[in-house]
Short mmCIF file of C-alpha atoms in Angstrom, two decimals:
data_model
loop_
_atom_site.label_atom_id
_atom_site.label_comp_id
_atom_site.label_asym_id
_atom_site.label_seq_id
_atom_site.Cartn_x
_atom_site.Cartn_y
_atom_site.Cartn_z
CA UNK A 505 0.00 0.00 0.00
CA UNK A 506 2.94 2.32 0.69
CA UNK A 507 4.09 2.37 -2.95
CA UNK A 508 0.58 2.33 -4.44
CA UNK A 509 -0.30 5.92 -3.51
CA UNK A 510 2.84 7.53 -5.05
CA UNK A 511 2.37 5.35 -8.15
CA UNK A 512 -1.27 6.44 -8.56
CA UNK A 513 -0.27 10.08 -8.04
CA UNK A 514 2.45 9.78 -10.70
CA UNK A 515 0.00 8.04 -13.06
CA UNK A 516 -2.53 10.84 -12.51
CA UNK A 517 0.10 13.50 -13.31
CA UNK A 518 1.07 11.68 -16.52
CA UNK A 519 -2.56 11.36 -17.62
CA UNK A 520 -3.21 15.06 -16.97
CA UNK A 521 -0.05 16.02 -18.89
CA UNK A 522 -1.07 13.88 -21.88
CA UNK A 523 -4.56 15.41 -21.93
CA UNK A 524 -3.09 18.93 -21.82
CA UNK A 525 -0.72 18.15 -24.71
CA UNK A 526 -3.54 16.64 -26.79
CA UNK A 527 -5.73 19.70 -26.19
CA UNK A 528 -2.90 22.08 -27.13
CA UNK A 529 -2.16 20.17 -30.34
CA UNK A 530 -5.86 20.13 -31.28
CA UNK A 531 -6.10 23.87 -30.64
CA UNK A 532 -3.03 24.54 -32.78
CA UNK A 533 -4.49 22.49 -35.63
CA UNK A 534 -7.80 24.33 -35.42
CA UNK A 535 -6.09 27.72 -35.45
CA UNK A 536 -4.00 26.68 -38.46
CA UNK A 537 -7.14 25.62 -40.29
CA UNK A 538 -8.78 28.88 -39.33
CA UNK A 539 -5.95 30.88 -40.89
CA UNK A 540 -6.19 28.82 -44.10
CA UNK A 541 -9.96 29.25 -44.18
CA UNK A 542 -9.53 32.97 -43.62
CA UNK A 543 -7.14 33.18 -46.59
CA UNK A 544 -9.57 31.20 -48.74
CA UNK A 545 -12.44 33.30 -47.49
CA UNK A 546 -10.63 36.51 -48.52
CA UNK A 547 -10.41 35.22 -52.08
CA UNK A 548 -13.88 33.70 -52.22
CA UNK A 549 -15.45 36.84 -50.69
CA UNK A 550 -13.94 39.03 -53.37
CA UNK A 551 -14.76 36.57 -56.16
CA UNK A 552 -18.28 36.37 -54.79
CA UNK A 553 -18.58 40.14 -54.87
CA UNK A 554 -17.38 40.20 -58.48
CA UNK A 555 -19.83 37.46 -59.48
CA UNK A 556 -22.70 39.25 -57.77
CA UNK A 557 -21.82 42.57 -59.42
CA UNK A 558 -21.76 40.95 -62.87
CA UNK A 559 -25.06 39.16 -62.24
CA UNK A 560 -26.72 42.40 -61.19
CA UNK A 561 -25.14 44.28 -64.10
CA UNK A 562 -26.71 41.75 -66.45
CA UNK A 563 -30.07 42.06 -64.67
CA UNK A 564 -30.17 38.36 -63.77
CA UNK A 565 -31.59 36.68 -60.70
CA UNK A 566 -29.81 33.98 -58.75
CA UNK A 567 -32.51 31.57 -59.93
CA UNK A 568 -31.83 32.41 -63.58
CA UNK A 569 -28.07 32.00 -63.15
CA UNK A 570 -28.55 28.72 -61.31
CA UNK A 571 -30.72 27.32 -64.10
CA UNK A 572 -28.31 28.51 -66.80
CA UNK A 573 -25.31 26.95 -65.03
CA UNK A 574 -27.15 23.82 -63.92
CA UNK A 575 -26.80 24.23 -60.17
CA UNK A 576 -29.14 25.16 -57.33
CA UNK A 577 -29.97 28.74 -56.39
CA UNK A 578 -28.35 28.01 -53.03
CA UNK A 579 -25.07 27.21 -54.79
CA UNK A 580 -25.13 30.59 -56.52
CA UNK A 581 -25.91 32.25 -53.20
CA UNK A 582 -22.95 30.50 -51.56
CA UNK A 583 -20.63 31.60 -54.37
CA UNK A 584 -21.75 35.20 -54.07
CA UNK A 585 -21.51 35.25 -50.28
CA UNK A 586 -18.04 33.70 -50.30
CA UNK A 587 -19.08 30.51 -48.50
CA UNK A 588 -17.85 28.43 -51.43
CA UNK A 589 -16.26 28.89 -54.84
CA UNK A 590 -17.56 27.67 -58.18
CA UNK A 591 -15.68 24.88 -59.91
CA UNK A 592 -13.52 25.81 -62.86
CA UNK A 593 -16.18 24.54 -65.27
CA UNK A 594 -18.89 26.56 -63.51
CA UNK A 595 -16.67 29.65 -63.41
CA UNK A 596 -16.15 29.34 -67.17
CA UNK A 597 -19.92 29.02 -67.68
CA UNK A 598 -20.53 32.06 -65.48
CA UNK A 599 -17.98 34.09 -67.42
CA UNK A 600 -19.69 33.23 -70.71
CA UNK A 601 -23.10 34.00 -69.21
CA UNK A 602 -21.89 37.41 -68.01
CA UNK A 603 -20.09 38.16 -71.27
CA UNK A 604 -16.59 38.38 -69.82
CA UNK A 605 -13.59 36.06 -69.84
CA UNK A 606 -12.80 33.82 -66.92
CA UNK A 607 -9.44 35.57 -66.68
CA UNK A 608 -11.24 38.90 -66.32
CA UNK A 609 -13.38 37.57 -63.47
CA UNK A 610 -10.30 36.33 -61.64
CA UNK A 611 -8.37 39.54 -62.38
CA UNK A 612 -11.23 41.62 -60.95
CA UNK A 613 -11.43 39.39 -57.88
CA UNK A 614 -7.68 39.77 -57.32
CA UNK A 615 -7.90 43.55 -57.72
CA UNK A 616 -10.83 43.61 -55.26
CA UNK A 617 -8.80 41.54 -52.79
CA UNK A 618 -5.83 43.90 -53.05
CA UNK A 619 -8.08 46.92 -52.56
CA UNK A 620 -9.65 45.32 -49.49
CA UNK A 621 -6.23 44.53 -47.99
CA UNK A 622 -4.98 48.06 -48.63
CA UNK A 623 -7.80 49.57 -46.58
#
């Protein structure tokens, strides 16, 4: 019994230390993912703004764009709000629909991103 108590105390300290390390590693991973998502969000937000501006310039609704591209209205909404980005094929279709090149859409999104960062 004399050695059992120090052994259990040592075991408890080791378990607590392992839990703390696991929690710190998980937190670090989450924060790293958050930074990556923030970088992606910067790009998708600006691309979304460009897509929305072109859609409005053309006098189109999200429903019309969705039907023309072959996706749901919710997908178009997510693209425009920056929650997701269209695939390359969908981006090409959007560019044709809006009467601009895909390169122009991406160039405008990049310019918008730079303007936003400069502010």
